[in-house]
XYZ file of C-alpha atoms in Angstrom:
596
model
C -129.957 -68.062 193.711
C -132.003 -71.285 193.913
C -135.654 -72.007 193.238
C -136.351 -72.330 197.290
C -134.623 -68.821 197.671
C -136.620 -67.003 194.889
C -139.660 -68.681 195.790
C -140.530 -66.579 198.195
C -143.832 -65.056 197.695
C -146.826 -66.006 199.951
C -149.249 -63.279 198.582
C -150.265 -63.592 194.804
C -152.794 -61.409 192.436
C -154.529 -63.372 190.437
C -154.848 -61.896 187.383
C -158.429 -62.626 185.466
C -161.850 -61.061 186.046
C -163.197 -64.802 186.699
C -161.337 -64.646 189.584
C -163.221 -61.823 191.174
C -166.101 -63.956 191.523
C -164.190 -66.867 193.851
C -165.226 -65.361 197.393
C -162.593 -64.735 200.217
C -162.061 -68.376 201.865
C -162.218 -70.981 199.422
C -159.231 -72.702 198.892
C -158.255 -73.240 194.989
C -156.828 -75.767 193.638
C -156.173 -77.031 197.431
C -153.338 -74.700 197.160
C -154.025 -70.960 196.669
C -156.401 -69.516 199.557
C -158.425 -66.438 199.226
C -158.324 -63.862 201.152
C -159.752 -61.003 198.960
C -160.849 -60.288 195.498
C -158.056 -61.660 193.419
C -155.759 -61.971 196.338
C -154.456 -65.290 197.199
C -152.233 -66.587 200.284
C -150.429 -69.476 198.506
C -150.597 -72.062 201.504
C -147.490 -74.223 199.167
C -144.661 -71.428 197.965
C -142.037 -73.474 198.268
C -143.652 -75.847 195.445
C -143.665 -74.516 191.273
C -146.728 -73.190 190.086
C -147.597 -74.599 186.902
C -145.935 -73.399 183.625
C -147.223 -72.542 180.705
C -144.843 -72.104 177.420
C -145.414 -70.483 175.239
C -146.875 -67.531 176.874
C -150.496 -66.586 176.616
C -151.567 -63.657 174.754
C -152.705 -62.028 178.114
C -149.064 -62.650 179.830
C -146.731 -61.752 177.205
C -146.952 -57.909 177.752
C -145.788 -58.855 181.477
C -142.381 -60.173 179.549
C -141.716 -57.138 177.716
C -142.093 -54.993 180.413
C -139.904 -56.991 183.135
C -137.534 -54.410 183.072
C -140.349 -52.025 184.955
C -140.742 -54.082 187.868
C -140.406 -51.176 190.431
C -143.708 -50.242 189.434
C -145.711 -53.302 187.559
C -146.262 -56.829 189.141
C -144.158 -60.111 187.785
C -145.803 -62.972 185.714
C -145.617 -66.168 188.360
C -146.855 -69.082 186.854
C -150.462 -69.936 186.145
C -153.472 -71.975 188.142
C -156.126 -74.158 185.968
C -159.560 -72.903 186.694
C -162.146 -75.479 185.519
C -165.815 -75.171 185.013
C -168.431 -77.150 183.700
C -167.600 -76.330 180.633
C -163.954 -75.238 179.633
C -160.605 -74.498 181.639
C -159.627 -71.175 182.582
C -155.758 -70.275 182.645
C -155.521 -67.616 185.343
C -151.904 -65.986 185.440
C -150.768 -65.163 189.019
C -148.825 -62.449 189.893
C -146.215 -61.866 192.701
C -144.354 -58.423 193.532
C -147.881 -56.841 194.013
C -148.916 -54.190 195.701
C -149.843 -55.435 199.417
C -148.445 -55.354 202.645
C -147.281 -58.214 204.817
C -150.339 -59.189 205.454
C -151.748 -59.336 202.182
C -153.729 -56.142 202.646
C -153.690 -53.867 198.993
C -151.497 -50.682 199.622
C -153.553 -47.661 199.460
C -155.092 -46.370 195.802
C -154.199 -43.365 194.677
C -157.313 -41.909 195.220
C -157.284 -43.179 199.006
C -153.745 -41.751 199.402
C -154.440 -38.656 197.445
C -155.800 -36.336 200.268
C -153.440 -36.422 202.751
C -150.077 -36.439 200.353
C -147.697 -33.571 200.063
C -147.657 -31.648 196.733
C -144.401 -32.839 195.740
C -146.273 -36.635 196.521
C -149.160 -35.765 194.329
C -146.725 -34.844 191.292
C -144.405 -36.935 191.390
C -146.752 -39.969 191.454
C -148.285 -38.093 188.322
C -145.142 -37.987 186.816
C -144.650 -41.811 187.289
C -147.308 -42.580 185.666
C -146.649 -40.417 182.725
C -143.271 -42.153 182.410
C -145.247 -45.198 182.187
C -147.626 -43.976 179.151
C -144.828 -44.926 176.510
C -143.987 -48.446 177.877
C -147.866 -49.275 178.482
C -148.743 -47.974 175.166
C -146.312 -50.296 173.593
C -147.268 -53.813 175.473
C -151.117 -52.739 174.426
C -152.072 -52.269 178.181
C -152.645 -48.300 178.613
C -155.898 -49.430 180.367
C -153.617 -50.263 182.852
C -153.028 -47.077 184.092
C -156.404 -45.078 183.366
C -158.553 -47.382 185.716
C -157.620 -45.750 189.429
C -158.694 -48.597 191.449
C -155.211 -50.168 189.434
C -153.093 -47.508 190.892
C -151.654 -48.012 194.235
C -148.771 -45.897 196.237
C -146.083 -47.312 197.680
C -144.822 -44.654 199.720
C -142.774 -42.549 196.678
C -143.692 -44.846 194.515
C -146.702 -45.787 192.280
C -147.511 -49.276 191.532
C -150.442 -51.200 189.384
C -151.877 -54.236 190.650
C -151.895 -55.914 187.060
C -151.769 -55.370 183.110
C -154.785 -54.740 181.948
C -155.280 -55.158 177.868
C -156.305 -52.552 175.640
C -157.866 -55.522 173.441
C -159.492 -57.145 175.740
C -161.600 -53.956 177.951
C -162.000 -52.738 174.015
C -159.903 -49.291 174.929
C -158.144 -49.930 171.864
C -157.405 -45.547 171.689
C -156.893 -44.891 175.466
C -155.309 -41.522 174.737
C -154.382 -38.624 176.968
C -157.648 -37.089 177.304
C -159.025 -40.157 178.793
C -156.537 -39.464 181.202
C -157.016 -35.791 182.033
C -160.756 -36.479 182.577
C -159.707 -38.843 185.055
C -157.207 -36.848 186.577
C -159.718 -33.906 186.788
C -161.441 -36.383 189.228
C -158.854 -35.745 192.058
C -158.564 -31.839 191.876
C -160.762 -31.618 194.959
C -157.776 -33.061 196.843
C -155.179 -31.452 194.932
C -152.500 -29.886 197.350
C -153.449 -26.045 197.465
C -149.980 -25.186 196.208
C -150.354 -26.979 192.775
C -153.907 -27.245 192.461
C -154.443 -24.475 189.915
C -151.469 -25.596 187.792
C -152.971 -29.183 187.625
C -156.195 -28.081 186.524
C -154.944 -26.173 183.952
C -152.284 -29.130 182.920
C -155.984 -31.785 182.972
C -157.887 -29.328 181.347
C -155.380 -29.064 178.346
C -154.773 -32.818 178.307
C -158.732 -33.136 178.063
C -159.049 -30.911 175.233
C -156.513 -33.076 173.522
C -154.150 -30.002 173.685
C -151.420 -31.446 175.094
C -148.901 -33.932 174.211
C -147.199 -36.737 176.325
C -144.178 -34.293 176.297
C -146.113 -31.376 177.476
C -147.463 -32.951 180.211
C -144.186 -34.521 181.289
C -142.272 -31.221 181.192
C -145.004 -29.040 183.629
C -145.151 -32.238 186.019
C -141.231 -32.282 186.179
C -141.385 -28.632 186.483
C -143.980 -28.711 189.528
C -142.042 -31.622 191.184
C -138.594 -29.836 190.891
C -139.929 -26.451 192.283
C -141.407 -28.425 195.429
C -138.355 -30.631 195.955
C -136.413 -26.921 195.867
C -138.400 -26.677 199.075
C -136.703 -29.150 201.137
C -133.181 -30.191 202.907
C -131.896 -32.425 201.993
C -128.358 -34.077 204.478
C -126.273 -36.610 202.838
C -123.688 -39.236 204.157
C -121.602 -41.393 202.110
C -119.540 -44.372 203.066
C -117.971 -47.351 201.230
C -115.878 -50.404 201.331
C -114.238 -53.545 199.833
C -113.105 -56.876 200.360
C -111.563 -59.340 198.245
C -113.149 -62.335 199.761
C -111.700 -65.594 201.446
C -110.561 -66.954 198.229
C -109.031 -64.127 195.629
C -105.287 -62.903 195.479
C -106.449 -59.763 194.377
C -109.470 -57.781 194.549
C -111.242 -57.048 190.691
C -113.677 -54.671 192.323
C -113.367 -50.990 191.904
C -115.102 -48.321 193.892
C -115.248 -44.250 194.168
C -115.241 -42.747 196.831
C -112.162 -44.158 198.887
C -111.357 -41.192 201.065
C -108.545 -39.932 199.479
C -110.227 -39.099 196.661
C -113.511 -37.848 198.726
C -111.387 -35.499 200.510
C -110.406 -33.836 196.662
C -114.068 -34.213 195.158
C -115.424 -31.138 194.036
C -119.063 -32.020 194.348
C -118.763 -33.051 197.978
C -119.590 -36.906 197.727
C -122.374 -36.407 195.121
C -121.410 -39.480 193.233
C -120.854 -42.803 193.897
C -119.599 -45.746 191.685
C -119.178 -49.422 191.968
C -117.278 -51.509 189.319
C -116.939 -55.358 189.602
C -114.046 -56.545 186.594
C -115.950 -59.574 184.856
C -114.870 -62.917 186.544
C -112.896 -64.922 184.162
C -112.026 -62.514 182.164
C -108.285 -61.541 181.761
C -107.594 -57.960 183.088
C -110.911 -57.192 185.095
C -109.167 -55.436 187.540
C -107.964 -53.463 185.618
C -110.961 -52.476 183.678
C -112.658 -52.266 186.822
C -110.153 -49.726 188.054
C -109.896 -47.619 184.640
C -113.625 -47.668 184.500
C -114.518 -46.152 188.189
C -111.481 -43.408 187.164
C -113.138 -42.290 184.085
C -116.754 -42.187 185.223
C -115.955 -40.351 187.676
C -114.100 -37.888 186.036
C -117.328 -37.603 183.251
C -119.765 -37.580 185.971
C -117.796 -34.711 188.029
C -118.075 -32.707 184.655
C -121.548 -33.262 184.386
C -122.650 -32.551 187.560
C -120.507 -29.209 187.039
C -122.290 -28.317 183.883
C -125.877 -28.958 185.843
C -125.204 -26.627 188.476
C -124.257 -23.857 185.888
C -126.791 -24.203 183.548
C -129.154 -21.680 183.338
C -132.589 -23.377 182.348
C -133.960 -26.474 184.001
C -132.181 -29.329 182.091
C -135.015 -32.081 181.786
C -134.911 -36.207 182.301
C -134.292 -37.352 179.319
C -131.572 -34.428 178.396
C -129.411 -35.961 181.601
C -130.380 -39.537 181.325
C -129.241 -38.834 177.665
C -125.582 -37.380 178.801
C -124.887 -40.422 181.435
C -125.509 -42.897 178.459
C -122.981 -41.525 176.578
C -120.729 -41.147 179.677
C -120.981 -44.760 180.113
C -120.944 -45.531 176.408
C -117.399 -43.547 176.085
C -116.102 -45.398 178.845
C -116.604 -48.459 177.731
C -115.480 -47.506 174.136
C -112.040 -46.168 176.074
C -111.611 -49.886 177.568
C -113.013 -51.505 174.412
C -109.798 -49.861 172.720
C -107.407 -50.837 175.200
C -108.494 -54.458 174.336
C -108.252 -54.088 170.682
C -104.747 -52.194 171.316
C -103.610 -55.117 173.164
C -105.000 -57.615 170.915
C -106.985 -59.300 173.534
C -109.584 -61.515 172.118
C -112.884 -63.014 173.539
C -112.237 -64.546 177.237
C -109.079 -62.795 177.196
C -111.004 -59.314 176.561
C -111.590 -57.342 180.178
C -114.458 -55.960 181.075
C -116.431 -54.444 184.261
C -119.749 -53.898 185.102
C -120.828 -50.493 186.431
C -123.525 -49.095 188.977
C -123.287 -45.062 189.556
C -125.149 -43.167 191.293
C -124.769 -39.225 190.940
C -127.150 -36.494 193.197
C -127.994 -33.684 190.581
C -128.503 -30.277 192.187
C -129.750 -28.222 189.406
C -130.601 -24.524 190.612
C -133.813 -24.282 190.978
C -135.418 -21.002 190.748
C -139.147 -20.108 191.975
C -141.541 -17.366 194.242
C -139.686 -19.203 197.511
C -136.281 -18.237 196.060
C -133.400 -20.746 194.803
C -133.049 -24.367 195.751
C -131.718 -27.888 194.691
C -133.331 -30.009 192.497
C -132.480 -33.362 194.850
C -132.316 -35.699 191.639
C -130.725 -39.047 192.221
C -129.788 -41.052 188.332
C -128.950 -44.168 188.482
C -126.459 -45.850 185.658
C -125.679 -49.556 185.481
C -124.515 -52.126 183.009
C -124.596 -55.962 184.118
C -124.740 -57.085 187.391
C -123.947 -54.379 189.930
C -127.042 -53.345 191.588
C -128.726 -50.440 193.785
C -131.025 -50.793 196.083
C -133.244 -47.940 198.162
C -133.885 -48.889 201.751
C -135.858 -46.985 204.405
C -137.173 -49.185 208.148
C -140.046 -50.322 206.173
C -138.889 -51.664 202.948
C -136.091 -52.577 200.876
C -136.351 -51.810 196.421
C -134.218 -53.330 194.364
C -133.655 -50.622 191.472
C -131.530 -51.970 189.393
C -132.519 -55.369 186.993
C -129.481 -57.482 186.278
C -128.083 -57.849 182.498
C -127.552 -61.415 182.731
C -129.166 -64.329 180.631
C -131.739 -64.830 183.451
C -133.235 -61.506 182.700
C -132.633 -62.051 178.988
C -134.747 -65.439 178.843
C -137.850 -63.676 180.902
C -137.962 -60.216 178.702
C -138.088 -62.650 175.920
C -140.883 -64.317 177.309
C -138.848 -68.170 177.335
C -139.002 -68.327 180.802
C -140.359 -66.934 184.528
C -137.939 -64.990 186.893
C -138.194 -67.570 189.450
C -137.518 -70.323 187.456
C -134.888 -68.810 185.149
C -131.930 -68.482 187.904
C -132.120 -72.095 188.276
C -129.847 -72.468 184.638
C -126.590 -73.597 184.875
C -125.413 -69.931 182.768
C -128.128 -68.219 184.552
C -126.179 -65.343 185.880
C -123.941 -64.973 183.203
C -123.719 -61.369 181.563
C -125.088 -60.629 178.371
C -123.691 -56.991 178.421
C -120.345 -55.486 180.341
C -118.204 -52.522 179.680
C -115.098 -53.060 177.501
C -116.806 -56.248 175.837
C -118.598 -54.976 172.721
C -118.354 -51.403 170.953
C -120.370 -48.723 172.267
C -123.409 -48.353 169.975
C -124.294 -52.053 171.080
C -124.358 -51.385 174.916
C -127.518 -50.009 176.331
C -126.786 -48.962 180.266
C -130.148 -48.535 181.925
C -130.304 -44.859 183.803
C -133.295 -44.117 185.759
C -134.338 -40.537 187.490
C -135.531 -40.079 191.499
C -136.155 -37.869 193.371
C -134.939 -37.966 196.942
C -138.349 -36.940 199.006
C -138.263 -39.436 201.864
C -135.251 -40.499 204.558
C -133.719 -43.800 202.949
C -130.324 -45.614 202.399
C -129.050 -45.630 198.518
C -126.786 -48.990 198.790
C -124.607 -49.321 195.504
C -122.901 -52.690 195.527
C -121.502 -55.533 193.405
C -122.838 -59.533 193.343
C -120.385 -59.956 196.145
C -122.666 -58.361 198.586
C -125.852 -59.403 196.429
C -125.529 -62.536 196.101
C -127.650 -64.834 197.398
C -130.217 -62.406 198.427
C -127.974 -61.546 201.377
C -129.234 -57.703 201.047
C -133.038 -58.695 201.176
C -132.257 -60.788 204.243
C -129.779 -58.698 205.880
C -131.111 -54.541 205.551
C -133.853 -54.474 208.316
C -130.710 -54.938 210.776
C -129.391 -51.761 209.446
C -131.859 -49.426 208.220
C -133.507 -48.086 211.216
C -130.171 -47.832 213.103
C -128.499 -45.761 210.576
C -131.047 -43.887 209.532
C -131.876 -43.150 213.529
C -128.156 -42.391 213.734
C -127.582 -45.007 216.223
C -124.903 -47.001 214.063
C -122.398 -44.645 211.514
C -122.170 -45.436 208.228
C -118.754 -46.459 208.747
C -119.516 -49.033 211.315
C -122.266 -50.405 208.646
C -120.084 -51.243 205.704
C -117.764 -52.499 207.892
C -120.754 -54.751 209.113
C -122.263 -55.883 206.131
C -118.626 -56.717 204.673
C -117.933 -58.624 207.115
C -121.227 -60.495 206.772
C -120.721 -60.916 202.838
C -117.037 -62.227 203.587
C -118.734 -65.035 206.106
C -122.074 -65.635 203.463
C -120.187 -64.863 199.956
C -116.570 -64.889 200.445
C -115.786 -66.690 197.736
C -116.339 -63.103 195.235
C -114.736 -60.059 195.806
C -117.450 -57.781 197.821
C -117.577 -53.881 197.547
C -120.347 -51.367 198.036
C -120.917 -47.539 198.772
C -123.921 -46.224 201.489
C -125.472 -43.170 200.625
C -127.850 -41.758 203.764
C -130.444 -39.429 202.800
C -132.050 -37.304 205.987
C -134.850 -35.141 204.628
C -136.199 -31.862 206.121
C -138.919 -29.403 204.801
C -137.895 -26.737 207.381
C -138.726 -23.036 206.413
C -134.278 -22.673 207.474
C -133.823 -25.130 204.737
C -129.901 -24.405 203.581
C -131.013 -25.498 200.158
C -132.267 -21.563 199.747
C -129.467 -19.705 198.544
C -131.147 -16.667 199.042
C -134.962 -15.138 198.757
C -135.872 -13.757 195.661
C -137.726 -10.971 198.068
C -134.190 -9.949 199.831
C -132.671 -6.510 198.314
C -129.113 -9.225 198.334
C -131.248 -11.519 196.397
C -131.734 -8.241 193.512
C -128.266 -7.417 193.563
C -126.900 -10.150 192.982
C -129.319 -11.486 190.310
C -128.404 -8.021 188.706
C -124.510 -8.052 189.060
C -124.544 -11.958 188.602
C -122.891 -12.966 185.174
C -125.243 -15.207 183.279
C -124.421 -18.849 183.553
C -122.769 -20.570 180.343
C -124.897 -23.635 179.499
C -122.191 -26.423 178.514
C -124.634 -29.582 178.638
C -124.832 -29.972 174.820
C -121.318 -29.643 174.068
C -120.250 -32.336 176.498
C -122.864 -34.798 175.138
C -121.255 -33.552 171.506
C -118.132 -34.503 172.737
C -118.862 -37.624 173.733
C -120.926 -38.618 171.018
C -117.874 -37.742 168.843
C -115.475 -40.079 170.922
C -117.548 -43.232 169.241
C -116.367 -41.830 166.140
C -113.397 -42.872 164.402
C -111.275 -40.423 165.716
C -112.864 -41.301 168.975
C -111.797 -44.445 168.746
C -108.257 -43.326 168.800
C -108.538 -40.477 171.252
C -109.544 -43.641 173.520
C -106.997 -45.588 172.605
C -104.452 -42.647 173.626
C -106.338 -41.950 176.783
C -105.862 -45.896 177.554
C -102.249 -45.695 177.096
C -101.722 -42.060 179.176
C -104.236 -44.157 181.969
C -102.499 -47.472 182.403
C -98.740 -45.919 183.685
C -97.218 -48.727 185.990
C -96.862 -45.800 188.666
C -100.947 -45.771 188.562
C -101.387 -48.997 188.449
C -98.870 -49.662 191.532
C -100.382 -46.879 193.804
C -103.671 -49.034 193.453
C -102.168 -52.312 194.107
C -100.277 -50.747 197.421
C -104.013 -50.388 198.767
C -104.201 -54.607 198.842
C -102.783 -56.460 201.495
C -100.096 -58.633 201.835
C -101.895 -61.761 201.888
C -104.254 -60.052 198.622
C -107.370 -58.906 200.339
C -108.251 -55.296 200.149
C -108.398 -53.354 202.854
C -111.472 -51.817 203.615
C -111.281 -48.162 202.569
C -113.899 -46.098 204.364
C -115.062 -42.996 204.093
C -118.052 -40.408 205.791
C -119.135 -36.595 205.062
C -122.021 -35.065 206.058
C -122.734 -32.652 203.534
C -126.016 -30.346 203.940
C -126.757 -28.546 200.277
């Protein structure tokens, strides 16, 4: 990606009090026009802002927290403000919270009284799972002035980083918060209302703890999202590009394997073998196999649990998924002898739909939990007609050099090893690789798009989606039809990479015939069977156990068999009959509509 292509933002926050006093119209700097209080339409974007290295005290918290950019603005660069008597470094901001035409997305106050309850907690709930990370930058100011807090549709967003230091809330603590909150209980959805005054009363008599607060929000947001119905399609596809004898991309699922998957296309996984690297494809290959094997186990072990199994507990149990898997290809390497560029590796992006049962007044429903796993450059992105999310932050030395605070985003993919990875699957032991996994909830129609650099690649997603989203989400174009579209177009745009990806279509419904209810708890079938039902076993813990105890030594050889018993030439050939002749890949397509 070049500096002209990342350079893209016109609208910019500018991120210092003094600017609150420039009125709407001046032009600053004869660059950066005003068009509301610390909004600016930058009238040059295709030109740098200027630099500053090394970081100011009141921009460095924005570089530690890059990795949170689906809800906090990006450092851009900085403007000189001068005055009579000194020079004011003001740092801009881009990915803010405004529309296309600069206008600030609605507060959360604003939005507040007209939101569903499921809405109202889980933009709660976002903003507890921001406490921890603000706390640690020194900016928890950030999220207990309201004004700061704007919604995004599902999700909440802060206009800028606000330091502890320097408003002097040097002990923002929960309380401060559950005043605050208290604030918005006359527009609290009937439905929750009393359990949120009770939750901000507790927090405001410094009764509660950050974990306390998090579990009855997750509780409130699960027993709503019960409510609805939720209709999935999946589809997916590869291509070996214009250029490759053989494809190093991996993907599940090709339709074989959807038509023998027990959780009814619930998970979806994209591998891309590391470029370069002796063996990708078949690390690519071995790694989509035993992920999904892992993840079909854990989504079995959700659905029979018999408490509510909470964020951290699952995020917890994909981690080590991801961290056996690459301890299983890490040992193939060492059995093999394969040494630095002669290692193989993969990166990963998974996607699996959790349906815990969830049990309430209304009766039983699904949870509707999307987690999202990746390690290096394989990304997911959420689409709906009005906007496309990138959720996913590459691990590559671009990202390394702007967490560190050594460089901005925009100017970081300009180095010659910008996109190089600093972390794939099979290249380092297990305790050293940290695969990001994120919790959603799926409360709005959208289009979950899993796919590797092929497809991602110079921003050929953020340019392409508006001429699919509507269509397939209006059921005028099949899922099918659109990754057989948009590999086509990456074949034309990036052909030189292999290309794969996997479209997930979520329709949502909050009708009272939602299939989601398994029965009412009111029905006399309902009592009989929660009398003659035997009690779910919960196996969660023993599966993360069991993981955990495949880093071990005696992991490490367990992986080494599994490697061996994996990598039979009669595997390995059926996969290679799927490539063509001439060494593309065939695109493999699948669809199921499957209504929970």
């Amino acid at each position: 990606m070049t500096t002209t292509q990342a350079m893209t933002s016109r609208y910019i926050w500018a991120a210092q009090r003094q600017a609150t006093l420039i009125p709407a119209g001046r032009l600053v700097e004869d660059r950066y026009h005003a068009i509301a209080p610390q909004i600016w339409l930058d009238t040059k974007p295709q030109e740098p802002p200027d630099l500053l290295f090394p970081l100011p005290h009141q921009a460095i918290a924005y570089a530690h927290l890059y990795r949170y950019q689906l809800h906090l603005p990006r450092l851009h660069g900085f403007c000189s403000l001068k005055s009579a008597n000194e020079t004011i470094e003001i740092p801009l901001l881009d990915n803010i919270p405004v529309d296309r035409e600069g206008k600030l997305l609605p507060s959360l106050v604003e939005a507040w009284g007209t939101a569903t309850a499921l809405e109202q907690a889980y933009w709660l709930w976002q903003a507890i799972a921001l406490w921890a990370p603000l706390s640690g930058a020194g900016v928890l100011s950030s999220a207990v002035l309201m004004d700061n807090l704007r919604v995004d549709g599902w999700r909440l967003r802060l206009c800028e980083l606000i330091s502890d230091y320097a408003t002097g809330n040097t002990k923002v603590t929960l309380a401060h918060l559950g005043t605050l909150w208290l604030k918005t209980l006359p527009g609290a959805h009937p439905e929750i209302a009393d359990r949120l005054e009770a939750l901000f009363l507790k927090m405001q008599a410094e009764k509660a703890s950050l974990r306390d607060v998090d579990r009855e929000l997750n509780s409130i947001i699960l027993e709503q999202a019960a409510r609805l119905s939720v209709k999935w399609q999946i589809a997916g596809g590869t291509d070996a590009g214009s250029l490759h004898l053989h494809n190093e991309d991996s993907y599940y699922p090709t339709p074989l394997e959807l038509a023998h998957d027990p959780t009814g296309g619930k998970i979806a996984i994209i591998c891309d073998g590391v470029a370069g690297h002796d063996g990708g494809e078949v690390a690519s290959q071995m790694a989509v196999k035993l992920l999904q094997i892992q993840a079909q186990n854990l989504y079995r072990d959700l659905i029979n649990c018999d408490r509510i199994v909470s964020p951290e507990q699952i995020s917890q149990a994909i981690g080590a998924i991801v961290r056996v898997v690459n301890n299983t290809i890490t040992a193939q390497n060492q059995s093999q002898g394969r040494e630095q560029l002669a290692r193989m590796g993969t990166t990963m992006v998974m996607a699996i739909q959790v349906n815990q049962q969830i049990r309430s007044r209304n009766g039983v429903g699904s949870s509707h939990e999307i987690y999202i796993a990746h390690v290096g450059d394989s990304r997911a992105y959420w689409i709906t007609p009005e906007r496309c999310q990138l959720l996913t932050i590459d691990d590559d030395i671009a990202t390394r050099e702007v967490k560190q605070g050594r460089d901005l985003s925009w100017h970081s993919v300009n180095r010659p090893d910008a996109t190089a990875l600093t972390q794939a699957l099979g290249m380092k032991a297990g305790e050293l690789i940290v695969p990001t996994v994120q919790r959603f909830m799926a409360i709005e129609d959208g289009i979950l798009l899993l796919c590797s650099d092929g497809l991602s690649d110079r921003n050929l997603v953020e340019s392409s989606w508006q001429d699919y989203a509507a269509r397939i989400l209006q059921t005028e174009m099949p899922l099918t039809e659109a990754v057989q579209s948009w590999l086509a177009l990456a074949h034309g745009e990036n052909g030189t990479d292999n290309i794969s990806l996997v479209l997930m279509s979520c329709q949502v419904s909050t009708s009272t015939t939602d299939p989601e209810i398994l029965y009412s708890a009111s029905t006399p079938e309902a009592v009989a069977l929660s009398k003659s039902a035997p009690e779910p076993k919960f196996r969660l813990n023993r599966a993360i156990h069991l993981f955990l105890a495949l880093t071990t030594s005696m992991g490490f050889l367990a992986a080494v068999a599994i490697a061996i018993a994996f990598f039979q030439p009669d595997w390995v050939a059926n996969w290679r009959q799927q490539l063509s002749p001439n060494g593309a890949a065939q695109s493999e397509l699948t669809e199921q509509t499957t209504g929970n």
